[in-house]
Amino acid sequence: MNRTIQAAGVILVSTLVVTAFQNCTEGFKPLSMPSEIIDNNDSGGVNIPPEQIADGKILYSQNCAACHGAIDSSNKKERTPFQISTAISTLSQMSALRTLSADQINKISYALGYNPNASANSCKGTRAADITAIFRMNKGEYTNTVADLFGVPESVADNFPPDNDGEMFANSAAQLAYASSAQIEQYLYAAEKIVETVFSTNKALIMTCNATSTAPATCAANIIDAWTPKILRRPLDSAERAKLLAMVPTTSGVSATDFEAGIQTALVAALFSPHFLYRTVESSSGAISELNNYEFATRLSYFLWSSTPDAELLNLAKNGTIKQQAQLKTQIARMLASPKAKRLTQNFASRWIGLSRISQRVPDATVYPNYKPSLRTAFEAETRTFFENMFSQNRSLTEIISADYTYVNEELSKHYGIGGVVGTQFQKVSIANTPRRGLASHGSVLMMTSHTDDSSVIQRGKWIMQNLMCDPPPPPPPNVGDSSSLHDMTLTKRQQLEVHRNNASCFSCHARMEPLGFGLENFDAIGAWRTSFNGKPVDNAGALPDGSPFNNPEMLVAYLQSTKAFDQCISKYLMTYAMARKLDDDDDCNVKDIAKSSVSEDKGVADTIEAIVRSDLFTKVKGK
């Protein structure tokens, strides 16, 4: 590129973009600020009689408050009768309470907020609109976008910092709100590199005319009008268009070199614009407004493709039909069938389940001498192939927990004890006649929730609570105490954990995690099925949150299906990813409405996506 013309163009465009960058970053407010709440409802079903709650508070004060504090303190959490009775029967510190009757325990539970009559669909709050947010592209979205626009390689963003790992999903707007001056400079260098790469490898993509065969002003307008709306994901207004055209010399007799350099400068300016680097939504202060067609197309595209809208989406936005129900169904189906939808597996599914953690597990060779790194690669491929086919084939999200099929190659099929598979290609196989069901029995999940030498009851229970039930345990308290019992080889695994759990500071979480983890004990640290451990039958006696026993994935699936816990949980995670922010109680009714209407065995993932993108949270914003 002619550096003199480029420099002049950058100086000119800087007057347009620097203030906008400052407005985008300095004016951004954290995403935790509340949006419009139109309803709060946490009662649901039949209310507990007030006198029973009052009795429960008295019983709590008499029996529990000395150790656990006043019942009205802000850190008190709902506890079921099963959880309370389990604590009383397990912890020596609570042995004096073993004379309490079941009725008294129930009343204490009611006082702590438990309502056995509450409807599964009761909820805490509904938003009428989302907050007005400014979303900066993360590194992955940037490379996808410029690749889809120009076909340039990922290396154009090599100098960008890596996507954040502070949140479950890398598109978290709270993490991407601000751009440092160094990052802004990197955006300029990347814009220059993109344009230079395209002009050196595929100039005809941009230069559809030239200043010698077409009037320079006409040619410049044709190119700017063709490309800048794609880059900015919307039509330019007249002022923007005029400023970009002013960067291109169009006087009579202008040389081809200078003309092309001007086009390059204009494209660099567009790629350096905050309207490219940020996705913004127009709104009025304090008012709820609906996303316009281009904003909606952009939000939809970055949700499903982690990239810019293609020509078809932009054309539908232009003609005003993109939000029509039939058209939206067609577009969701088309987008999920596209190879670009593999990014939904990479950026949503893999991060949701924590798939990257498998790389941190290197099984102990003395315990698993036949383990090879290729098996870990196969575990990852199985899970990714499962999700890619779920999205592209519009399978039900309930199959994440209940699928009686999976995808294996020859090596993995032998590891799972499944015959009839030959070669390195992954193929769909039935696991209906095996103990495996769904994601919880994938080797990837089982290995990443294990120690290097054995399975981890705690890690597996925590994974189920967090990823399948959306009920994660809190971080362990500081100075949690002695954990030496967990390494006492004279004790069984259950005895080790019981000693550890008898520590009152550990009990409340471990009493919920460990019974879930024990139900998967038949799977070893590399996901193979076993019936014995250290010469004894595997202790797989687990328990579900309602106290019922379970010792295999099918029993876990039955519980999650009966309680709808997973339906609501997967809806919450998918909505979190779509909205690019953490959800809270004020989003609770929105999530449960989506789960109730779109997650079931007879509905596909496209139905859930449609429910999300048609919701008020996705389509409306409230101005600051």
Coordinates of C-alpha atoms in Angstrom, one line a residue:
M1 CA 0.0 0.0 0.0
N2 CA 1.2 3.6 -0.7
R3 CA 2.3 4.5 2.8
T4 CA 1.8 8.3 2.2
I5 CA -1.8 7.9 1.1
Q6 CA -2.4 5.3 3.8
A7 CA -1.0 7.6 6.5
A8 CA -3.2 10.5 5.3
G9 CA -6.2 8.2 5.3
V10 CA -5.5 6.9 8.8
I11 CA -5.1 10.4 10.2
L12 CA -8.4 11.3 8.6
V13 CA -10.2 8.2 9.8
S14 CA -8.7 8.6 13.3
T15 CA -10.9 11.7 13.8
L16 CA -13.9 9.5 13.1
V17 CA -12.9 6.5 15.2
V18 CA -11.0 7.6 18.3
T19 CA -13.9 9.4 19.9
A20 CA -16.2 6.5 19.0
F21 CA -13.8 4.0 20.7
Q22 CA -13.7 6.2 23.8
N23 CA -17.5 6.3 23.8
C24 CA -17.8 2.6 23.3
T25 CA -15.4 1.8 26.1
E26 CA -15.6 4.6 28.6
G27 CA -19.3 4.9 28.4
F28 CA -19.9 1.2 28.8
K29 CA -21.6 0.2 32.1
P30 CA -21.1 -3.3 33.6
L31 CA -23.6 -5.9 32.5
S32 CA -24.7 -6.6 36.0
M33 CA -26.9 -3.5 36.0
P34 CA -30.5 -4.5 36.1
S35 CA -32.8 -4.3 33.1
E36 CA -36.5 -4.0 33.0
I37 CA -38.1 -6.5 35.3
I38 CA -41.8 -7.1 34.8
D39 CA -42.6 -9.9 37.2
N40 CA -41.3 -11.6 40.3
N41 CA -42.8 -14.9 41.4
D42 CA -41.1 -17.4 43.6
S43 CA -44.0 -18.9 45.4
G44 CA -45.4 -21.3 42.8
G45 CA -47.8 -24.2 43.5
V46 CA -49.3 -24.5 47.0
N47 CA -47.8 -22.4 49.8
I48 CA -46.7 -23.9 53.0
P49 CA -49.0 -22.9 55.9
P50 CA -47.5 -19.9 57.7
E51 CA -47.8 -21.6 61.1
Q52 CA -45.6 -24.4 60.0
I53 CA -42.9 -22.0 58.8
A54 CA -43.2 -20.1 62.1
D55 CA -42.8 -23.4 64.0
G56 CA -39.8 -24.2 61.8
K57 CA -38.1 -20.9 62.7
I58 CA -38.6 -21.7 66.4
L59 CA -37.1 -25.2 65.9
Y60 CA -34.2 -23.7 64.0
S61 CA -33.5 -21.1 66.7
Q62 CA -33.6 -23.8 69.4
N63 CA -31.5 -26.4 67.6
C64 CA -29.4 -24.9 64.8
A65 CA -28.8 -21.2 65.3
A66 CA -26.0 -21.6 67.8
C67 CA -23.7 -23.1 65.1
H68 CA -25.3 -21.8 61.9
G69 CA -26.4 -18.3 62.8
A70 CA -29.8 -16.6 62.7
I71 CA -32.2 -17.9 60.1
D72 CA -32.8 -14.5 58.6
S73 CA -29.2 -13.9 57.7
S74 CA -28.5 -13.4 54.0
N75 CA -26.4 -16.5 53.6
K76 CA -29.1 -19.1 54.5
K77 CA -29.9 -21.4 51.6
E78 CA -32.8 -23.7 50.9
R79 CA -32.3 -27.2 52.4
T80 CA -34.5 -30.2 51.7
P81 CA -35.6 -32.5 54.5
F82 CA -33.4 -35.1 53.0
Q83 CA -30.3 -32.9 53.2
I84 CA -31.0 -31.9 56.8
S85 CA -31.7 -35.5 57.9
T86 CA -28.6 -36.7 56.1
A87 CA -26.5 -34.1 57.9
I88 CA -28.0 -35.0 61.3
S89 CA -27.4 -38.7 60.8
T90 CA -23.8 -38.2 59.4
L91 CA -22.2 -35.4 61.4
S92 CA -21.1 -36.2 65.0
Q93 CA -21.5 -32.5 65.9
M94 CA -25.3 -32.9 65.1
S95 CA -25.9 -36.2 66.9
A96 CA -27.9 -34.4 69.6
L97 CA -30.5 -33.6 67.0
R98 CA -31.2 -37.2 66.1
T99 CA -34.3 -37.1 68.4
L100 CA -36.0 -34.6 66.0
S101 CA -39.0 -36.1 64.3
A102 CA -39.5 -36.1 60.5
D103 CA -42.3 -33.5 61.0
Q104 CA -39.9 -31.2 62.9
I105 CA -37.2 -31.6 60.2
N106 CA -39.8 -30.8 57.6
K107 CA -40.7 -27.6 59.4
I108 CA -37.1 -26.5 59.7
S109 CA -36.8 -27.1 56.0
Y110 CA -39.8 -25.0 55.2
A111 CA -38.4 -22.2 57.3
L112 CA -35.2 -22.4 55.2
G113 CA -37.3 -21.9 52.0
Y114 CA -38.1 -25.4 50.9
N115 CA -41.5 -25.9 49.4
P116 CA -42.3 -29.5 48.3
N117 CA -45.6 -28.3 46.6
A118 CA -43.9 -25.6 44.5
S119 CA -44.5 -26.0 40.8
A120 CA -41.5 -27.1 38.8
N121 CA -42.3 -24.1 36.6
S122 CA -42.4 -21.5 39.4
C123 CA -39.7 -18.8 38.9
K124 CA -38.2 -15.7 40.4
G125 CA -38.3 -13.0 37.8
T126 CA -38.8 -12.0 34.2
R127 CA -37.1 -9.4 32.1
A128 CA -39.1 -7.4 29.6
A129 CA -35.9 -6.6 27.7
D130 CA -32.1 -7.1 27.9
I131 CA -29.7 -4.4 28.9
T132 CA -28.2 -2.2 26.2
A133 CA -24.9 -3.8 25.6
I134 CA -21.9 -3.1 23.5
F135 CA -20.2 -6.3 22.4
R136 CA -16.6 -6.3 21.2
M137 CA -15.6 -9.2 19.1
N138 CA -13.3 -11.7 20.8
K139 CA -10.3 -13.1 19.0
G140 CA -12.1 -16.1 17.7
E141 CA -15.0 -14.0 16.4
Y142 CA -12.6 -11.6 14.8
T143 CA -10.7 -14.3 12.9
N144 CA -14.0 -16.0 11.9
T145 CA -15.4 -12.7 10.6
V146 CA -12.4 -11.6 8.5
A147 CA -12.0 -15.2 7.2
D148 CA -15.7 -15.3 6.1
L149 CA -15.4 -11.8 4.5
F150 CA -12.1 -12.0 2.8
G151 CA -10.7 -15.6 3.1
V152 CA -7.7 -14.4 5.1
P153 CA -5.9 -16.7 7.5
E154 CA -6.1 -16.6 11.3
S155 CA -2.6 -15.3 11.5
V156 CA -3.9 -11.8 10.9
A157 CA -4.8 -11.7 14.6
D158 CA -1.7 -13.5 15.9
N159 CA -0.8 -10.5 18.1
F160 CA -4.2 -10.3 19.7
P161 CA -4.4 -11.4 23.4
P162 CA -6.0 -14.8 23.9
D163 CA -9.7 -15.0 24.6
N164 CA -10.5 -14.8 28.3
D165 CA -10.8 -17.9 30.4
G166 CA -12.3 -16.0 33.3
E167 CA -15.8 -16.9 32.2
M168 CA -17.3 -20.1 31.0
F169 CA -17.8 -18.6 27.5
A170 CA -15.2 -16.5 25.7
N171 CA -17.9 -14.1 24.3
S172 CA -18.7 -12.6 27.7
A173 CA -19.5 -8.9 27.1
A174 CA -18.3 -8.0 30.6
Q175 CA -14.9 -9.3 29.8
L176 CA -14.8 -7.6 26.4
A177 CA -16.2 -4.2 27.2
Y178 CA -12.9 -2.3 27.2
A179 CA -10.1 -2.1 24.7
S180 CA -6.7 -0.9 25.8
S181 CA -4.7 1.6 23.7
A182 CA -2.4 -1.3 22.8
Q183 CA -5.3 -3.4 21.7
I184 CA -6.6 -0.5 19.5
E185 CA -3.2 -0.2 17.9
Q186 CA -3.3 -4.0 17.2
Y187 CA -6.6 -3.6 15.5
L188 CA -5.1 -1.0 13.1
Y189 CA -2.2 -3.3 12.3
A190 CA -4.6 -6.2 11.7
A191 CA -6.8 -4.1 9.4
E192 CA -3.7 -3.1 7.3
K193 CA -2.5 -6.7 7.2
I194 CA -5.9 -8.0 6.1
V195 CA -6.2 -5.5 3.2
E196 CA -2.6 -6.0 2.1
T197 CA -3.1 -9.8 2.2
V198 CA -6.3 -9.6 0.1
F199 CA -4.7 -7.2 -2.5
S200 CA -1.7 -9.4 -2.8
T201 CA -3.5 -12.7 -3.1
N202 CA -7.0 -12.0 -4.5
K203 CA -7.2 -8.4 -5.6
A204 CA -10.1 -9.2 -8.0
L205 CA -12.3 -9.9 -5.0
I206 CA -12.2 -6.2 -4.1
M207 CA -11.3 -4.4 -7.4
T208 CA -14.4 -5.3 -9.5
C209 CA -13.6 -2.2 -11.6
N210 CA -10.7 0.1 -12.2
A211 CA -10.2 3.8 -12.7
T212 CA -9.0 3.5 -16.3
S213 CA -12.1 1.7 -17.7
T214 CA -14.7 3.3 -15.4
A215 CA -15.0 6.8 -14.2
P216 CA -12.9 6.9 -11.0
A217 CA -15.8 8.3 -8.8
T218 CA -18.2 5.7 -10.1
C219 CA -15.7 2.9 -9.6
A220 CA -14.9 4.1 -6.1
A221 CA -18.6 4.3 -5.2
N222 CA -19.2 0.8 -6.6
I223 CA -16.5 -0.8 -4.4
I224 CA -17.3 1.2 -1.2
D225 CA -21.0 0.5 -1.6
A226 CA -20.4 -3.2 -2.2
W227 CA -17.9 -3.8 0.7
T228 CA -18.4 -1.5 3.6
P229 CA -22.0 -2.6 4.4
K230 CA -20.7 -6.2 4.6
I231 CA -17.9 -5.0 6.9
L232 CA -20.2 -2.9 9.2
R233 CA -23.1 -5.3 8.9
R234 CA -25.5 -2.6 7.9
P235 CA -26.0 0.2 5.3
L236 CA -23.8 3.3 5.7
D237 CA -25.4 6.6 6.4
S238 CA -24.7 9.4 4.0
A239 CA -22.0 11.0 6.2
E240 CA -20.1 7.8 6.7
R241 CA -20.2 7.0 3.0
A242 CA -19.0 10.5 2.1
K243 CA -16.0 10.3 4.5
L244 CA -14.9 6.9 3.1
L245 CA -15.2 8.0 -0.5
A246 CA -13.2 11.1 0.3
M247 CA -10.2 8.8 1.1
V248 CA -10.1 7.6 -2.6
P249 CA -8.6 10.0 -5.1
T250 CA -11.0 10.2 -8.1
T251 CA -9.7 13.2 -10.1
S252 CA -9.4 12.7 -13.8
G253 CA -6.2 10.9 -14.7
V254 CA -5.6 9.5 -11.3
S255 CA -3.1 6.6 -11.5
A256 CA -4.2 3.0 -10.9
T257 CA -1.7 2.8 -8.1
D258 CA -3.0 5.8 -6.2
F259 CA -6.6 4.8 -6.8
E260 CA -6.1 1.3 -5.4
A261 CA -4.1 2.8 -2.5
G262 CA -7.1 5.0 -1.7
I263 CA -9.5 2.0 -1.8
Q264 CA -7.2 0.2 0.5
T265 CA -7.1 3.1 2.9
A266 CA -11.0 3.2 2.9
L267 CA -11.2 -0.5 3.7
V268 CA -8.6 -0.2 6.5
A269 CA -10.7 2.6 7.9
A270 CA -13.8 0.5 7.8
L271 CA -12.0 -2.5 9.5
F272 CA -10.6 -0.1 12.1
S273 CA -14.0 1.4 12.8
P274 CA -15.6 0.6 16.2
H275 CA -18.8 -0.2 14.3
F276 CA -16.9 -3.2 12.9
L277 CA -15.1 -4.2 16.0
Y278 CA -18.1 -3.7 18.3
R279 CA -21.7 -4.9 17.8
T280 CA -23.9 -2.1 19.0
V281 CA -27.6 -1.6 19.5
E282 CA -29.4 1.7 19.0
S283 CA -31.7 2.6 21.8
S284 CA -33.2 5.6 23.7
S285 CA -32.4 6.3 27.3
G286 CA -34.8 4.5 29.6
A287 CA -36.9 3.2 26.8
I288 CA -37.4 -0.4 25.6
S289 CA -36.8 -0.8 21.9
E290 CA -36.7 -3.8 19.5
L291 CA -33.6 -4.7 17.6
N292 CA -33.7 -3.5 14.0
N293 CA -33.4 -6.1 11.3
Y294 CA -29.7 -5.6 10.9
E295 CA -29.0 -5.8 14.6
F296 CA -31.1 -8.9 14.8
A297 CA -29.3 -10.6 11.9
T298 CA -26.0 -9.7 13.5
R299 CA -26.9 -11.1 16.9
L300 CA -28.3 -14.3 15.4
S301 CA -25.2 -14.8 13.3
Y302 CA -22.7 -14.3 16.2
F303 CA -24.8 -16.7 18.3
L304 CA -24.8 -19.6 15.8
W305 CA -21.7 -18.9 13.7
S306 CA -19.5 -16.7 15.9
S307 CA -19.2 -14.5 12.8
T308 CA -20.7 -11.9 10.6
P309 CA -24.1 -12.3 8.8
D310 CA -23.7 -13.7 5.3
A311 CA -25.3 -12.2 2.2
E312 CA -28.5 -14.1 2.7
L313 CA -29.1 -12.8 6.2
L314 CA -28.2 -9.3 5.2
N315 CA -30.6 -9.4 2.3
L316 CA -33.4 -10.6 4.6
A317 CA -32.6 -7.8 6.9
K318 CA -32.7 -5.4 4.0
N319 CA -36.2 -6.5 2.8
G320 CA -37.6 -6.7 6.4
T321 CA -38.5 -10.4 6.4
I322 CA -35.8 -11.9 8.7
K323 CA -38.0 -11.9 11.8
Q324 CA -41.0 -13.5 10.1
Q325 CA -41.6 -16.9 11.8
A326 CA -41.4 -19.1 8.7
Q327 CA -38.3 -17.3 7.4
L328 CA -36.6 -17.5 10.8
K329 CA -37.2 -21.2 11.0
T330 CA -35.7 -21.6 7.6
Q331 CA -32.6 -19.6 8.4
I332 CA -32.0 -21.4 11.7
A333 CA -32.2 -24.7 9.9
R334 CA -29.8 -23.4 7.2
M335 CA -27.4 -22.0 9.7
L336 CA -27.2 -25.2 11.8
A337 CA -26.6 -27.3 8.6
S338 CA -23.7 -25.0 7.6
P339 CA -20.1 -26.0 8.3
K340 CA -19.9 -22.8 10.2
A341 CA -22.1 -24.3 12.9
K342 CA -19.1 -26.4 14.1
R343 CA -18.2 -23.2 15.8
L344 CA -21.2 -23.7 18.1
T345 CA -19.6 -26.9 19.2
Q346 CA -16.3 -25.3 19.7
N347 CA -17.4 -22.1 21.4
F348 CA -20.5 -23.3 23.2
A349 CA -20.6 -27.0 23.8
S350 CA -16.9 -27.6 24.4
R351 CA -16.6 -24.7 26.8
W352 CA -19.9 -25.5 28.6
I353 CA -18.7 -29.0 29.5
G354 CA -15.1 -28.0 30.1
L355 CA -13.7 -30.2 27.4
S356 CA -10.3 -28.4 27.4
R357 CA -9.6 -29.9 30.9
I358 CA -9.0 -33.3 29.4
S359 CA -5.6 -32.0 28.1
Q360 CA -4.6 -31.6 31.8
R361 CA -5.1 -35.2 32.6
V362 CA -2.2 -37.6 31.9
P363 CA -3.2 -41.0 33.4
D364 CA -0.7 -42.8 35.6
A365 CA 1.1 -45.3 33.4
T366 CA 1.7 -47.7 36.3
V367 CA -2.1 -47.9 36.8
Y368 CA -3.1 -47.7 33.1
P369 CA -0.2 -49.1 31.2
N370 CA -2.3 -49.6 28.0
Y371 CA -3.4 -46.0 27.8
K372 CA -2.2 -44.0 24.8
P373 CA -2.5 -40.3 23.9
S374 CA -4.5 -41.3 20.8
L375 CA -7.3 -42.5 23.2
R376 CA -7.6 -39.0 24.6
T377 CA -7.8 -37.6 21.1
A378 CA -10.5 -40.2 20.4
F379 CA -12.4 -39.1 23.5
E380 CA -12.4 -35.5 22.4
A381 CA -13.4 -36.4 18.8
E382 CA -16.3 -38.5 20.2
T383 CA -17.8 -35.6 22.1
R384 CA -17.2 -33.0 19.4
T385 CA -18.8 -35.3 16.8
F386 CA -21.7 -35.9 19.0
F387 CA -22.5 -32.2 19.3
E388 CA -21.8 -31.4 15.7
N389 CA -24.3 -34.0 14.6
M390 CA -26.8 -32.9 17.2
F391 CA -26.7 -29.4 15.8
S392 CA -26.6 -30.3 12.1
Q393 CA -29.3 -33.0 12.4
N394 CA -31.5 -31.0 14.7
R395 CA -31.5 -33.7 17.4
S396 CA -33.2 -33.1 20.8
L397 CA -31.2 -31.5 23.5
T398 CA -32.5 -34.1 25.9
E399 CA -30.2 -36.6 24.1
I400 CA -27.2 -34.9 25.7
I401 CA -28.1 -36.9 28.8
S402 CA -30.1 -39.8 27.4
A403 CA -28.6 -40.8 24.0
D404 CA -28.3 -44.5 23.5
Y405 CA -25.8 -43.9 20.7
T406 CA -22.4 -42.4 20.4
Y407 CA -19.6 -42.0 17.8
V408 CA -16.5 -44.1 17.9
N409 CA -13.5 -45.3 15.8
E410 CA -11.9 -48.7 16.1
E411 CA -9.7 -47.8 19.0
L412 CA -12.5 -46.2 21.0
S413 CA -14.9 -49.0 20.2
K414 CA -12.5 -51.6 21.6
H415 CA -12.0 -49.4 24.7
Y416 CA -15.8 -49.3 25.2
G417 CA -16.2 -53.0 24.5
I418 CA -18.2 -52.4 21.3
G419 CA -17.6 -54.6 18.3
G420 CA -17.9 -54.2 14.6
V421 CA -16.0 -50.9 14.1
V422 CA -12.9 -50.9 11.9
G423 CA -10.6 -48.0 11.0
T424 CA -9.9 -44.4 12.2
Q425 CA -13.2 -42.8 11.0
F426 CA -15.8 -42.1 13.6
Q427 CA -19.2 -43.7 13.1
K428 CA -22.4 -43.8 14.9
V429 CA -23.0 -46.9 17.0
S430 CA -25.7 -48.0 19.4
I431 CA -24.9 -48.3 23.1
A432 CA -28.5 -49.4 24.0
N433 CA -27.2 -52.7 25.3
T434 CA -24.4 -51.2 27.3
P435 CA -24.4 -49.3 30.7
R436 CA -23.5 -46.1 28.9
R437 CA -26.0 -43.3 28.3
G438 CA -25.4 -39.8 27.1
L439 CA -22.6 -37.3 27.8
A440 CA -22.0 -38.4 31.4
S441 CA -20.6 -41.7 30.0
H442 CA -18.3 -40.2 27.4
G443 CA -14.7 -41.0 28.0
S444 CA -13.9 -37.2 27.8
V445 CA -16.1 -36.3 30.7
L446 CA -15.1 -39.4 32.8
M447 CA -11.4 -38.7 32.3
M448 CA -11.5 -35.0 33.0
T449 CA -13.4 -35.6 36.2
S450 CA -10.8 -38.1 37.5
H451 CA -7.4 -38.1 39.1
T452 CA -4.5 -39.5 37.2
D453 CA -4.7 -42.9 39.0
D454 CA -8.4 -43.3 39.7
S455 CA -11.8 -41.8 39.3
S456 CA -12.9 -38.9 41.5
V457 CA -16.2 -39.1 43.3
I458 CA -16.0 -35.5 44.2
Q459 CA -15.1 -34.1 40.8
R460 CA -17.8 -36.2 39.0
G461 CA -20.5 -35.2 41.5
K462 CA -19.5 -31.5 41.1
W463 CA -19.6 -31.8 37.3
I464 CA -23.1 -33.3 37.4
M465 CA -24.3 -30.6 39.8
Q466 CA -22.8 -27.7 37.8
N467 CA -23.2 -28.9 34.2
L468 CA -26.4 -31.0 34.2
M469 CA -28.3 -29.4 37.1
C470 CA -27.1 -25.8 37.2
D471 CA -26.7 -26.2 40.9
P472 CA -22.9 -25.7 41.4
P473 CA -21.5 -26.0 44.9
P474 CA -19.7 -22.9 46.2
P475 CA -15.9 -22.8 46.4
P476 CA -14.5 -24.6 49.4
P477 CA -14.2 -22.3 52.5
P478 CA -10.8 -21.0 53.4
N479 CA -8.8 -23.0 55.9
V480 CA -11.0 -26.0 55.0
G481 CA -9.0 -28.2 57.4
D482 CA -7.3 -31.6 57.3
S483 CA -7.8 -33.7 54.1
S484 CA -5.4 -36.4 55.0
S485 CA -8.2 -38.9 55.2
L486 CA -8.5 -38.7 51.4
H487 CA -5.0 -40.3 51.1
D488 CA -5.4 -42.9 53.9
M489 CA -5.0 -46.1 51.9
T490 CA -6.2 -48.2 54.9
L491 CA -9.7 -46.9 54.3
T492 CA -12.0 -47.6 51.5
K493 CA -12.9 -44.7 49.2
R494 CA -16.2 -44.2 50.9
Q495 CA -14.7 -44.3 54.3
Q496 CA -12.1 -41.7 53.3
L497 CA -14.8 -39.4 52.1
E498 CA -17.0 -40.0 55.1
V499 CA -14.2 -38.9 57.5
H500 CA -13.5 -35.9 55.4
R501 CA -17.3 -35.1 55.2
N502 CA -17.6 -35.2 59.0
N503 CA -15.9 -31.9 59.0
A504 CA -18.9 -29.5 59.3
S505 CA -17.3 -27.0 56.9
C506 CA -17.2 -29.6 54.2
F507 CA -20.4 -31.4 54.8
S508 CA -23.1 -29.3 53.1
C509 CA -21.4 -29.5 49.7
H510 CA -19.8 -32.9 49.9
A511 CA -23.1 -34.5 51.1
R512 CA -24.6 -33.5 47.7
M513 CA -21.6 -34.1 45.4
E514 CA -20.4 -37.4 46.6
P515 CA -23.6 -39.4 46.4
L516 CA -23.8 -38.3 42.7
G517 CA -20.2 -39.2 42.0
F518 CA -20.5 -42.7 43.5
G519 CA -23.2 -43.5 41.0
L520 CA -20.6 -43.4 38.2
E521 CA -17.9 -45.4 40.1
N522 CA -18.2 -48.3 37.6
F523 CA -16.2 -46.1 35.2
D524 CA -12.5 -45.9 35.9
A525 CA -10.2 -42.8 35.3
I526 CA -10.0 -43.4 31.6
G527 CA -13.7 -44.2 31.1
A528 CA -13.6 -47.9 30.9
W529 CA -16.3 -50.0 32.6
R530 CA -15.2 -52.0 35.6
T531 CA -17.0 -54.2 38.1
S532 CA -14.2 -54.5 40.7
F533 CA -11.6 -52.2 42.2
N534 CA -8.6 -53.4 44.2
G535 CA -10.0 -56.9 44.2
K536 CA -13.3 -55.9 45.6
P537 CA -16.7 -55.1 43.9
V538 CA -17.0 -51.5 42.9
D539 CA -18.9 -49.4 45.5
N540 CA -21.3 -47.7 43.2
A541 CA -24.1 -46.9 45.8
G542 CA -25.0 -43.4 44.9
A543 CA -27.9 -41.2 45.8
L544 CA -29.9 -38.6 43.9
P545 CA -30.8 -35.2 45.5
D546 CA -34.3 -36.6 46.5
G547 CA -32.6 -39.4 48.4
S548 CA -33.4 -42.2 45.9
P549 CA -30.5 -44.5 45.1
F550 CA -28.7 -44.7 41.8
N551 CA -25.7 -46.6 40.5
N552 CA -25.7 -46.1 36.7
P553 CA -26.2 -43.3 34.1
E554 CA -29.7 -44.5 33.2
M555 CA -31.0 -43.9 36.8
L556 CA -29.4 -40.4 36.7
V557 CA -31.1 -39.7 33.3
A558 CA -34.5 -40.8 34.8
Y559 CA -34.1 -38.4 37.7
L560 CA -33.1 -35.4 35.4
Q561 CA -36.0 -36.1 33.1
S562 CA -38.6 -36.4 35.8
T563 CA -37.5 -33.2 37.5
K564 CA -36.9 -31.3 34.3
A565 CA -33.6 -30.1 35.9
F566 CA -31.6 -30.7 32.8
D567 CA -34.1 -29.1 30.5
Q568 CA -33.9 -25.9 32.5
C569 CA -30.1 -26.1 32.9
I570 CA -29.3 -26.6 29.2
S571 CA -31.7 -23.7 28.3
K572 CA -29.9 -21.5 30.8
Y573 CA -26.4 -22.3 29.4
L574 CA -27.5 -21.8 25.8
M575 CA -29.3 -18.6 26.8
T576 CA -26.1 -17.4 28.6
Y577 CA -24.1 -18.0 25.5
A578 CA -26.6 -16.3 23.3
M579 CA -26.8 -13.2 25.5
A580 CA -23.0 -13.2 26.1
R581 CA -23.5 -12.5 29.8
K582 CA -24.3 -14.3 33.1
L583 CA -27.9 -14.8 33.8
D584 CA -29.4 -14.2 37.3
D585 CA -32.7 -14.6 39.1
D586 CA -34.3 -11.8 37.0
D587 CA -33.9 -14.0 33.9
D588 CA -35.3 -17.1 35.7
C589 CA -38.8 -17.1 34.2
N590 CA -37.5 -16.3 30.7
V591 CA -35.3 -19.4 30.9
K592 CA -38.0 -21.7 32.3
D593 CA -40.4 -20.6 29.6
I594 CA -37.9 -21.5 26.9
A595 CA -37.2 -24.9 28.6
K596 CA -40.9 -25.7 28.9
S597 CA -41.8 -24.7 25.4
S598 CA -38.8 -26.1 23.5
V599 CA -36.8 -28.8 25.3
S600 CA -38.4 -32.2 25.0
E601 CA -37.8 -35.5 23.2
D602 CA -40.0 -34.5 20.3
K603 CA -38.4 -31.1 19.8
G604 CA -35.0 -30.4 18.2
V605 CA -32.3 -28.0 19.1
A606 CA -33.6 -25.7 16.4
D607 CA -36.8 -25.3 18.4
T608 CA -34.8 -24.2 21.5
I609 CA -32.7 -21.8 19.4
E610 CA -35.9 -20.3 17.8
A611 CA -37.5 -19.9 21.3
I612 CA -34.3 -18.0 22.4
V613 CA -34.0 -15.7 19.4
R614 CA -37.7 -14.9 19.5
S615 CA -37.7 -14.1 23.2
D616 CA -37.8 -10.6 24.6
L617 CA -34.4 -11.0 26.0
F618 CA -32.9 -11.5 22.6
T619 CA -35.0 -9.1 20.6
K620 CA -35.4 -6.1 22.9
V621 CA -33.1 -3.8 24.8
K622 CA -33.6 -1.1 27.4
G623 CA -31.6 2.0 26.9
K624 CA -29.3 3.3 29.6

